[in-house]
């Protein structure tokens, strides 16, 4: 059986510099924006008091979330579990980042967004036993999406982009395998 994986050339020194610059800019930028928005929310909104932005559809509602993104909970273990998981994820994502060539910018961006979002929410968990500051509140009447924040957006968009990148790679491998048969 032959190995059908494509040969990936190593990044040039210039590409490696661009790659780390992209990763750091997106990861640190997302963390900064996330923490800044949470700081503003904590100082300008009252806890659990919705502020309409676009009528009832889009509101700003300052809450604390002891669970994970979009209100996922593990009971009394939530704070511990959701403090350990982002550290493990950041390590695994960094390893994936190191193996990803500069040419796959979609994957590089996705890894940086998920990492930045995970770290942004981890900072909240370390800072306060009350949980993560969430404030984007979308829905109609009593039918509402769980309240979320900028870090959650980073994780969600990053995960979707990562899925697209992995799917593209799989499609490319299937095409190359079909071409060699």
Short mmCIF file of N, CA and C in Angstrom, two decimals:
data_model
loop_
_atom_site.label_atom_id
_atom_site.label_comp_id
_atom_site.label_asym_id
_atom_site.label_seq_id
_atom_site.Cartn_x
_atom_site.Cartn_y
_atom_site.Cartn_z
N UNK A 1 0.86 -1.18 0.00
CA UNK A 1 0.00 0.00 0.00
C UNK A 1 0.90 1.24 0.00
N UNK A 2 0.63 2.17 -0.88
CA UNK A 2 1.44 3.38 -0.98
C UNK A 2 0.81 4.51 -0.18
N UNK A 3 1.67 5.38 0.29
CA UNK A 3 1.22 6.55 1.05
C UNK A 3 0.74 7.60 0.07
N UNK A 4 -0.55 7.97 0.16
CA UNK A 4 -1.12 8.92 -0.81
C UNK A 4 -1.18 10.34 -0.28
N UNK A 5 -0.63 10.54 0.92
CA UNK A 5 -0.65 11.91 1.45
C UNK A 5 0.26 12.80 0.62
N UNK A 6 -0.15 14.04 0.39
CA UNK A 6 0.69 14.93 -0.41
C UNK A 6 1.95 15.30 0.35
N UNK A 7 3.01 15.48 -0.38
CA UNK A 7 4.25 15.92 0.23
C UNK A 7 4.14 17.42 0.46
N UNK A 8 4.32 17.83 1.71
CA UNK A 8 4.21 19.24 2.06
C UNK A 8 5.62 19.78 2.27
N UNK A 9 5.97 20.77 1.50
CA UNK A 9 7.31 21.34 1.66
C UNK A 9 7.34 22.18 2.93
N UNK A 10 8.47 22.19 3.60
CA UNK A 10 8.55 23.02 4.83
C UNK A 10 8.43 24.50 4.48
N UNK A 11 7.94 25.26 5.44
CA UNK A 11 7.83 26.71 5.23
C UNK A 11 9.22 27.31 5.09
N UNK A 12 9.32 28.32 4.24
CA UNK A 12 10.57 29.08 4.15
C UNK A 12 10.69 29.92 5.42
N UNK A 13 11.86 30.45 5.73
CA UNK A 13 11.98 31.32 6.91
C UNK A 13 11.02 32.51 6.86
N UNK A 14 10.80 33.08 5.67
CA UNK A 14 9.87 34.20 5.54
C UNK A 14 8.44 33.75 5.83
N UNK A 15 8.05 32.59 5.31
CA UNK A 15 6.72 32.06 5.58
C UNK A 15 6.54 31.74 7.06
N UNK A 16 7.58 31.22 7.69
CA UNK A 16 7.52 30.92 9.12
C UNK A 16 7.30 32.20 9.93
N UNK A 17 7.96 33.29 9.53
CA UNK A 17 7.76 34.58 10.22
C UNK A 17 6.34 35.08 10.02
N UNK A 18 5.83 34.97 8.79
CA UNK A 18 4.46 35.40 8.51
C UNK A 18 3.46 34.55 9.30
N UNK A 19 3.74 33.27 9.39
CA UNK A 19 2.86 32.35 10.08
C UNK A 19 2.76 32.69 11.57
N UNK A 20 3.89 32.93 12.22
CA UNK A 20 3.85 33.26 13.65
C UNK A 20 3.23 34.64 13.86
N UNK A 21 3.48 35.57 12.93
CA UNK A 21 2.88 36.90 13.04
C UNK A 21 1.36 36.82 12.94
N UNK A 22 0.86 36.03 12.00
CA UNK A 22 -0.58 35.84 11.83
C UNK A 22 -1.18 35.21 13.09
N UNK A 23 -0.55 34.16 13.57
CA UNK A 23 -1.04 33.45 14.75
C UNK A 23 -1.09 34.37 15.97
N UNK A 24 -0.01 35.06 16.22
CA UNK A 24 0.04 35.95 17.39
C UNK A 24 -0.92 37.12 17.25
N UNK A 25 -0.98 37.72 16.07
CA UNK A 25 -1.88 38.87 15.86
C UNK A 25 -3.33 38.47 16.10
N UNK A 26 -3.75 37.35 15.52
CA UNK A 26 -5.14 36.92 15.67
C UNK A 26 -5.44 36.44 17.09
N UNK A 27 -4.56 35.62 17.64
CA UNK A 27 -4.79 35.09 18.99
C UNK A 27 -4.80 36.21 20.02
N UNK A 28 -3.75 37.02 20.04
CA UNK A 28 -3.66 38.10 21.03
C UNK A 28 -4.70 39.19 20.75
N UNK A 29 -4.97 39.45 19.47
CA UNK A 29 -5.99 40.44 19.13
C UNK A 29 -7.36 40.04 19.62
N UNK A 30 -7.72 38.76 19.42
CA UNK A 30 -9.02 38.27 19.89
C UNK A 30 -9.10 38.33 21.41
N UNK A 31 -8.03 37.93 22.09
CA UNK A 31 -8.02 37.99 23.55
C UNK A 31 -8.21 39.44 24.01
N UNK A 32 -7.51 40.36 23.38
CA UNK A 32 -7.61 41.77 23.76
C UNK A 32 -9.02 42.32 23.54
N UNK A 33 -9.60 42.04 22.38
CA UNK A 33 -10.96 42.53 22.09
C UNK A 33 -11.96 41.90 23.05
N UNK A 34 -11.81 40.61 23.30
CA UNK A 34 -12.70 39.91 24.22
C UNK A 34 -12.62 40.52 25.62
N UNK A 35 -11.43 40.70 26.12
CA UNK A 35 -11.28 41.23 27.47
C UNK A 35 -11.72 42.70 27.57
N UNK A 36 -11.47 43.47 26.51
CA UNK A 36 -11.90 44.87 26.49
C UNK A 36 -13.43 44.96 26.51
N UNK A 37 -14.09 44.16 25.67
CA UNK A 37 -15.56 44.21 25.65
C UNK A 37 -16.15 43.77 26.99
N UNK A 38 -15.55 42.78 27.61
CA UNK A 38 -16.03 42.32 28.93
C UNK A 38 -15.82 43.40 29.99
N UNK A 39 -14.70 44.09 29.92
CA UNK A 39 -14.41 45.19 30.85
C UNK A 39 -15.47 46.28 30.70
N UNK A 40 -15.75 46.64 29.45
CA UNK A 40 -16.75 47.69 29.19
C UNK A 40 -18.12 47.26 29.70
N UNK A 41 -18.49 46.01 29.42
CA UNK A 41 -19.79 45.50 29.86
C UNK A 41 -19.89 45.53 31.39
N UNK A 42 -18.86 45.08 32.07
CA UNK A 42 -18.89 45.05 33.54
C UNK A 42 -19.01 46.44 34.15
N UNK A 43 -18.50 47.44 33.44
CA UNK A 43 -18.53 48.80 33.99
C UNK A 43 -19.73 49.62 33.51
N UNK A 44 -20.42 49.15 32.48
CA UNK A 44 -21.50 49.99 31.96
C UNK A 44 -22.89 49.36 32.00
N UNK A 45 -22.97 48.05 32.21
CA UNK A 45 -24.28 47.40 32.26
C UNK A 45 -24.55 46.86 33.66
N UNK A 46 -25.85 46.75 33.98
CA UNK A 46 -26.23 46.13 35.25
C UNK A 46 -26.47 44.65 35.02
N UNK A 47 -26.04 43.85 35.96
CA UNK A 47 -26.16 42.41 35.89
C UNK A 47 -27.62 42.00 35.64
N UNK A 48 -27.83 41.15 34.66
CA UNK A 48 -29.14 40.57 34.30
C UNK A 48 -30.19 41.58 33.83
N UNK A 49 -29.77 42.78 33.46
CA UNK A 49 -30.71 43.80 33.00
C UNK A 49 -30.53 44.01 31.49
N UNK A 50 -31.41 43.41 30.66
CA UNK A 50 -31.24 43.50 29.20
C UNK A 50 -31.35 44.93 28.68
N UNK A 51 -30.46 45.26 27.75
CA UNK A 51 -30.49 46.56 27.08
C UNK A 51 -30.75 46.31 25.60
N UNK A 52 -31.94 46.72 25.09
CA UNK A 52 -32.25 46.50 23.68
C UNK A 52 -31.29 47.26 22.76
N UNK A 53 -30.79 46.57 21.74
CA UNK A 53 -29.96 47.20 20.72
C UNK A 53 -30.75 47.25 19.42
N UNK A 54 -31.32 46.10 19.04
CA UNK A 54 -32.22 46.03 17.89
C UNK A 54 -33.51 45.41 18.42
N UNK A 55 -34.29 46.25 19.07
CA UNK A 55 -35.54 45.79 19.68
C UNK A 55 -35.29 44.63 20.63
N UNK A 56 -36.20 43.67 20.61
CA UNK A 56 -36.07 42.49 21.46
C UNK A 56 -35.15 41.44 20.81
N UNK A 57 -34.89 41.56 19.50
CA UNK A 57 -34.09 40.57 18.80
C UNK A 57 -32.65 40.53 19.29
N UNK A 58 -31.99 41.68 19.38
CA UNK A 58 -30.59 41.73 19.81
C UNK A 58 -30.49 42.65 21.01
N UNK A 59 -30.07 42.08 22.13
CA UNK A 59 -29.91 42.83 23.37
C UNK A 59 -28.52 42.58 23.94
N UNK A 60 -28.11 43.49 24.80
CA UNK A 60 -26.92 43.27 25.61
C UNK A 60 -27.41 42.93 27.01
N UNK A 61 -27.08 41.73 27.47
CA UNK A 61 -27.49 41.29 28.80
C UNK A 61 -26.26 40.74 29.51
N UNK A 62 -25.80 41.46 30.51
CA UNK A 62 -24.61 41.10 31.28
C UNK A 62 -24.95 39.96 32.24
N UNK A 63 -24.30 38.81 32.00
CA UNK A 63 -24.49 37.66 32.89
C UNK A 63 -23.14 37.01 33.17
N UNK A 64 -23.13 36.11 34.13
CA UNK A 64 -21.97 35.25 34.36
C UNK A 64 -22.37 33.83 33.98
N UNK A 65 -21.51 33.17 33.24
CA UNK A 65 -21.74 31.80 32.80
C UNK A 65 -20.69 30.91 33.44
N UNK A 66 -21.11 30.02 34.31
CA UNK A 66 -20.18 29.09 34.97
C UNK A 66 -19.90 27.87 34.10
N UNK A 67 -20.65 27.72 33.02
CA UNK A 67 -20.46 26.57 32.13
C UNK A 67 -19.53 26.92 30.98
N UNK A 68 -19.71 26.22 29.89
CA UNK A 68 -18.90 26.45 28.69
C UNK A 68 -19.68 27.33 27.72
N UNK A 69 -19.20 27.41 26.50
CA UNK A 69 -19.85 28.22 25.48
C UNK A 69 -21.33 27.85 25.36
N UNK A 70 -22.16 28.85 25.24
CA UNK A 70 -23.59 28.70 25.02
C UNK A 70 -24.29 27.94 26.15
N UNK A 71 -23.78 28.09 27.35
CA UNK A 71 -24.48 27.58 28.52
C UNK A 71 -24.30 26.10 28.83
N UNK A 72 -23.33 25.43 28.23
CA UNK A 72 -23.09 24.01 28.53
C UNK A 72 -22.51 23.91 29.94
N UNK A 73 -23.10 23.03 30.78
CA UNK A 73 -22.67 22.90 32.18
C UNK A 73 -22.28 21.47 32.52
N UNK A 74 -21.36 21.34 33.49
CA UNK A 74 -20.97 20.04 34.03
C UNK A 74 -21.18 20.02 35.54
N UNK A 75 -22.16 20.78 35.99
CA UNK A 75 -22.45 20.82 37.42
C UNK A 75 -21.33 21.48 38.21
N UNK A 76 -21.06 20.94 39.39
CA UNK A 76 -20.07 21.55 40.28
C UNK A 76 -18.65 21.47 39.73
N UNK A 77 -18.44 20.62 38.73
CA UNK A 77 -17.11 20.46 38.15
C UNK A 77 -16.86 21.41 36.98
N UNK A 78 -17.81 22.22 36.63
CA UNK A 78 -17.68 23.09 35.45
C UNK A 78 -16.44 23.96 35.49
N UNK A 79 -16.21 24.65 36.60
CA UNK A 79 -15.07 25.58 36.64
C UNK A 79 -13.75 24.85 36.46
N UNK A 80 -13.60 23.72 37.11
CA UNK A 80 -12.35 22.96 36.99
C UNK A 80 -12.20 22.40 35.58
N UNK A 81 -13.23 21.73 35.09
CA UNK A 81 -13.16 21.11 33.76
C UNK A 81 -12.94 22.16 32.68
N UNK A 82 -13.67 23.28 32.77
CA UNK A 82 -13.58 24.29 31.73
C UNK A 82 -12.38 25.22 31.94
N UNK A 83 -11.57 24.93 32.95
CA UNK A 83 -10.28 25.59 33.10
C UNK A 83 -9.16 24.71 32.57
N UNK A 84 -9.32 23.40 32.70
CA UNK A 84 -8.31 22.46 32.21
C UNK A 84 -8.43 22.27 30.69
N UNK A 85 -9.65 22.14 30.20
CA UNK A 85 -9.87 21.88 28.77
C UNK A 85 -9.24 22.93 27.85
N UNK A 86 -9.38 24.24 28.15
CA UNK A 86 -8.77 25.21 27.23
C UNK A 86 -7.24 25.14 27.21
N UNK A 87 -6.64 24.77 28.32
CA UNK A 87 -5.17 24.64 28.34
C UNK A 87 -4.77 23.46 27.45
N UNK A 88 -5.45 22.32 27.63
CA UNK A 88 -5.15 21.15 26.79
C UNK A 88 -5.42 21.47 25.32
N UNK A 89 -6.53 22.14 25.05
CA UNK A 89 -6.87 22.49 23.67
C UNK A 89 -5.82 23.42 23.07
N UNK A 90 -5.36 24.41 23.85
CA UNK A 90 -4.36 25.35 23.34
C UNK A 90 -3.07 24.63 22.99
N UNK A 91 -2.67 23.65 23.79
CA UNK A 91 -1.46 22.87 23.51
C UNK A 91 -1.65 22.07 22.22
N UNK A 92 -2.77 21.36 22.10
CA UNK A 92 -3.04 20.58 20.89
C UNK A 92 -3.15 21.47 19.65
N UNK A 93 -3.81 22.60 19.81
CA UNK A 93 -3.95 23.54 18.68
C UNK A 93 -2.60 24.11 18.26
N UNK A 94 -1.73 24.36 19.23
CA UNK A 94 -0.39 24.87 18.90
C UNK A 94 0.39 23.81 18.12
N UNK A 95 0.25 22.55 18.53
CA UNK A 95 0.92 21.47 17.79
C UNK A 95 0.38 21.40 16.36
N UNK A 96 -0.93 21.55 16.21
CA UNK A 96 -1.54 21.55 14.88
C UNK A 96 -1.04 22.75 14.07
N UNK A 97 -0.97 23.90 14.73
CA UNK A 97 -0.46 25.11 14.08
C UNK A 97 0.95 24.87 13.54
N UNK A 98 1.82 24.26 14.35
CA UNK A 98 3.21 24.03 13.95
C UNK A 98 3.29 23.13 12.71
N UNK A 99 2.33 22.21 12.57
CA UNK A 99 2.35 21.28 11.44
C UNK A 99 1.64 21.84 10.20
N UNK A 100 0.94 22.93 10.37
CA UNK A 100 0.18 23.50 9.26
C UNK A 100 1.07 24.42 8.43
N UNK A 101 1.13 24.18 7.12
CA UNK A 101 1.96 25.03 6.27
C UNK A 101 1.33 26.42 6.09
N UNK A 102 2.15 27.38 5.79
CA UNK A 102 1.73 28.76 5.55
C UNK A 102 0.66 28.81 4.45
N UNK A 103 0.74 27.90 3.50
CA UNK A 103 -0.21 27.89 2.39
C UNK A 103 -1.65 27.65 2.85
N UNK A 104 -1.84 26.98 3.99
CA UNK A 104 -3.19 26.70 4.48
C UNK A 104 -3.60 27.78 5.49
N UNK A 105 -3.85 28.98 4.97
CA UNK A 105 -4.19 30.10 5.85
C UNK A 105 -5.52 29.92 6.56
N UNK A 106 -6.45 29.23 5.89
CA UNK A 106 -7.75 28.99 6.54
C UNK A 106 -7.53 28.23 7.85
N UNK A 107 -6.71 27.19 7.80
CA UNK A 107 -6.45 26.42 9.02
C UNK A 107 -5.68 27.26 10.04
N UNK A 108 -4.72 28.03 9.60
CA UNK A 108 -3.95 28.87 10.54
C UNK A 108 -4.87 29.88 11.24
N UNK A 109 -5.76 30.52 10.48
CA UNK A 109 -6.69 31.47 11.06
C UNK A 109 -7.62 30.77 12.04
N UNK A 110 -8.11 29.60 11.65
CA UNK A 110 -9.05 28.88 12.52
C UNK A 110 -8.39 28.49 13.83
N UNK A 111 -7.16 28.02 13.78
CA UNK A 111 -6.44 27.62 14.99
C UNK A 111 -6.25 28.83 15.90
N UNK A 112 -5.88 29.96 15.33
CA UNK A 112 -5.66 31.17 16.13
C UNK A 112 -6.96 31.64 16.78
N UNK A 113 -8.07 31.59 16.04
CA UNK A 113 -9.36 32.03 16.60
C UNK A 113 -9.82 31.13 17.75
N UNK A 114 -9.72 29.83 17.56
CA UNK A 114 -10.13 28.91 18.64
C UNK A 114 -9.23 29.10 19.85
N UNK A 115 -7.93 29.23 19.62
CA UNK A 115 -6.99 29.42 20.74
C UNK A 115 -7.28 30.72 21.47
N UNK A 116 -7.45 31.81 20.74
CA UNK A 116 -7.73 33.11 21.37
C UNK A 116 -9.02 33.09 22.16
N UNK A 117 -10.06 32.47 21.60
CA UNK A 117 -11.34 32.39 22.30
C UNK A 117 -11.24 31.55 23.56
N UNK A 118 -10.55 30.42 23.47
CA UNK A 118 -10.39 29.55 24.63
C UNK A 118 -9.64 30.27 25.75
N UNK A 119 -8.59 30.98 25.38
CA UNK A 119 -7.80 31.70 26.38
C UNK A 119 -8.59 32.88 26.95
N UNK A 120 -9.35 33.56 26.11
CA UNK A 120 -10.16 34.68 26.59
C UNK A 120 -11.13 34.26 27.68
N UNK A 121 -11.82 33.14 27.48
CA UNK A 121 -12.74 32.65 28.50
C UNK A 121 -12.02 32.06 29.70
N UNK A 122 -10.84 31.46 29.46
CA UNK A 122 -10.05 30.93 30.58
C UNK A 122 -9.63 32.06 31.53
N UNK A 123 -9.29 33.20 30.98
CA UNK A 123 -8.91 34.35 31.82
C UNK A 123 -10.05 34.68 32.78
N UNK A 124 -11.28 34.67 32.28
CA UNK A 124 -12.44 34.96 33.14
C UNK A 124 -12.57 33.92 34.26
N UNK A 125 -12.39 32.66 33.92
CA UNK A 125 -12.53 31.59 34.91
C UNK A 125 -11.49 31.69 36.01
N UNK A 126 -10.28 32.08 35.62
CA UNK A 126 -9.20 32.24 36.59
C UNK A 126 -9.46 33.47 37.45
N UNK A 127 -9.95 34.53 36.82
CA UNK A 127 -10.16 35.82 37.49
C UNK A 127 -11.31 35.79 38.48
N UNK A 128 -12.36 35.00 38.20
CA UNK A 128 -13.55 35.06 39.05
C UNK A 128 -14.24 33.70 39.15
N UNK A 129 -14.66 33.35 40.35
CA UNK A 129 -15.41 32.11 40.55
C UNK A 129 -16.84 32.25 40.04
N UNK A 130 -17.25 33.49 39.71
CA UNK A 130 -18.61 33.69 39.19
C UNK A 130 -18.77 33.15 37.78
N UNK A 131 -17.66 33.02 37.05
CA UNK A 131 -17.71 32.47 35.70
C UNK A 131 -17.31 33.47 34.64
N UNK A 132 -17.65 33.14 33.41
CA UNK A 132 -17.30 33.93 32.24
C UNK A 132 -18.34 35.01 32.03
N UNK A 133 -17.89 36.20 31.68
CA UNK A 133 -18.79 37.30 31.37
C UNK A 133 -19.34 37.09 29.96
N UNK A 134 -20.66 36.99 29.85
CA UNK A 134 -21.35 36.90 28.57
C UNK A 134 -22.29 38.08 28.45
N UNK A 135 -22.60 38.48 27.21
CA UNK A 135 -23.45 39.67 27.06
C UNK A 135 -24.23 39.77 25.76
N UNK A 136 -23.86 39.06 24.70
CA UNK A 136 -24.65 39.11 23.47
C UNK A 136 -25.88 38.23 23.66
N UNK A 137 -27.05 38.81 23.46
CA UNK A 137 -28.32 38.13 23.75
C UNK A 137 -29.21 38.26 22.52
N UNK A 138 -29.44 37.13 21.82
CA UNK A 138 -30.18 37.14 20.57
C UNK A 138 -31.39 36.21 20.66
N UNK A 139 -32.52 36.67 20.14
CA UNK A 139 -33.71 35.83 20.11
C UNK A 139 -34.97 36.66 19.99
N UNK A 140 -36.10 35.98 20.15
CA UNK A 140 -37.40 36.63 20.11
C UNK A 140 -38.17 36.23 21.36
N UNK A 141 -38.55 37.21 22.16
CA UNK A 141 -39.32 36.92 23.37
C UNK A 141 -38.59 35.94 24.27
N UNK A 142 -39.25 34.83 24.60
CA UNK A 142 -38.64 33.84 25.49
C UNK A 142 -37.81 32.81 24.72
N UNK A 143 -37.81 32.88 23.37
CA UNK A 143 -37.01 31.96 22.57
C UNK A 143 -35.68 32.66 22.27
N UNK A 144 -34.65 32.33 23.04
CA UNK A 144 -33.38 33.03 22.96
C UNK A 144 -32.23 32.05 22.85
N UNK A 145 -31.23 32.44 22.11
CA UNK A 145 -29.98 31.70 22.05
C UNK A 145 -29.27 31.94 23.38
N UNK A 146 -28.50 30.98 23.89
CA UNK A 146 -27.75 31.26 25.13
C UNK A 146 -26.86 32.50 24.95
N UNK A 147 -26.79 33.32 25.97
CA UNK A 147 -25.99 34.55 25.93
C UNK A 147 -24.52 34.17 25.73
N UNK A 148 -23.80 34.95 24.91
CA UNK A 148 -22.42 34.60 24.56
C UNK A 148 -21.56 35.85 24.52
N UNK A 149 -20.28 35.68 24.17
CA UNK A 149 -19.33 36.80 24.16
C UNK A 149 -18.41 36.72 22.94
N UNK A 150 -17.45 37.61 22.85
CA UNK A 150 -16.53 37.66 21.72
C UNK A 150 -15.68 36.39 21.64
N UNK A 151 -15.22 35.88 22.78
CA UNK A 151 -14.42 34.65 22.79
C UNK A 151 -15.21 33.49 22.20
N UNK A 152 -16.49 33.40 22.56
CA UNK A 152 -17.35 32.34 22.02
C UNK A 152 -17.47 32.45 20.50
N UNK A 153 -17.55 33.67 20.00
CA UNK A 153 -17.61 33.88 18.55
C UNK A 153 -16.31 33.38 17.91
N UNK A 154 -15.17 33.71 18.53
CA UNK A 154 -13.89 33.24 18.01
C UNK A 154 -13.80 31.73 17.95
N UNK A 155 -14.22 31.07 19.03
CA UNK A 155 -14.19 29.60 19.07
C UNK A 155 -15.11 29.02 18.00
N UNK A 156 -16.31 29.56 17.89
CA UNK A 156 -17.29 29.03 16.94
C UNK A 156 -16.85 29.24 15.49
N UNK A 157 -16.46 30.46 15.15
CA UNK A 157 -16.00 30.74 13.78
C UNK A 157 -14.74 29.94 13.48
N UNK A 158 -13.83 29.89 14.44
CA UNK A 158 -12.60 29.12 14.26
C UNK A 158 -12.88 27.64 14.04
N UNK A 159 -13.80 27.07 14.82
CA UNK A 159 -14.14 25.65 14.66
C UNK A 159 -14.77 25.39 13.29
N UNK A 160 -15.62 26.29 12.84
CA UNK A 160 -16.23 26.13 11.51
C UNK A 160 -15.18 26.23 10.40
N UNK A 161 -14.27 27.19 10.52
CA UNK A 161 -13.19 27.31 9.53
C UNK A 161 -12.27 26.10 9.55
N UNK A 162 -12.01 25.55 10.74
CA UNK A 162 -11.18 24.36 10.85
C UNK A 162 -11.86 23.18 10.16
N UNK A 163 -13.16 23.05 10.35
CA UNK A 163 -13.91 21.98 9.67
C UNK A 163 -13.81 22.14 8.15
N UNK A 164 -13.93 23.38 7.66
CA UNK A 164 -13.81 23.64 6.22
C UNK A 164 -12.42 23.26 5.73
N UNK A 165 -11.40 23.65 6.48
CA UNK A 165 -10.02 23.35 6.09
C UNK A 165 -9.77 21.85 6.04
N UNK A 166 -10.24 21.14 7.06
CA UNK A 166 -10.05 19.68 7.10
C UNK A 166 -10.84 19.00 5.98
N UNK A 167 -12.04 19.50 5.70
CA UNK A 167 -12.85 18.95 4.62
C UNK A 167 -12.15 19.16 3.27
N UNK A 168 -11.60 20.36 3.07
CA UNK A 168 -10.88 20.64 1.81
C UNK A 168 -9.69 19.70 1.65
N UNK A 169 -8.98 19.48 2.75
CA UNK A 169 -7.83 18.58 2.69
C UNK A 169 -8.28 17.16 2.34
N UNK A 170 -9.36 16.71 2.94
CA UNK A 170 -9.89 15.38 2.64
C UNK A 170 -10.31 15.28 1.18
N UNK A 171 -10.98 16.32 0.67
CA UNK A 171 -11.39 16.32 -0.73
C UNK A 171 -10.18 16.26 -1.65
N UNK A 172 -9.15 17.00 -1.32
CA UNK A 172 -7.93 17.03 -2.13
C UNK A 172 -7.27 15.64 -2.12
N UNK A 173 -7.20 15.01 -0.95
CA UNK A 173 -6.61 13.68 -0.85
C UNK A 173 -7.42 12.66 -1.66
N UNK A 174 -8.74 12.74 -1.58
CA UNK A 174 -9.59 11.82 -2.36
C UNK A 174 -9.37 12.03 -3.85
N UNK A 175 -9.28 13.30 -4.26
CA UNK A 175 -9.06 13.60 -5.68
C UNK A 175 -7.72 13.06 -6.14
N UNK A 176 -6.68 13.26 -5.33
CA UNK A 176 -5.34 12.77 -5.68
C UNK A 176 -5.30 11.25 -5.70
N UNK A 177 -6.01 10.61 -4.78
CA UNK A 177 -6.06 9.15 -4.74
C UNK A 177 -6.79 8.62 -5.97
N UNK A 178 -7.90 9.27 -6.34
CA UNK A 178 -8.65 8.86 -7.54
C UNK A 178 -7.79 9.03 -8.80
N UNK A 179 -6.96 10.06 -8.82
CA UNK A 179 -6.13 10.33 -9.99
C UNK A 179 -5.02 9.30 -10.15
N UNK A 180 -4.57 8.70 -9.05
CA UNK A 180 -3.47 7.73 -9.12
C UNK A 180 -3.97 6.31 -9.35
N UNK A 181 -5.29 6.10 -9.23
CA UNK A 181 -5.83 4.74 -9.40
C UNK A 181 -6.04 4.40 -10.84
#
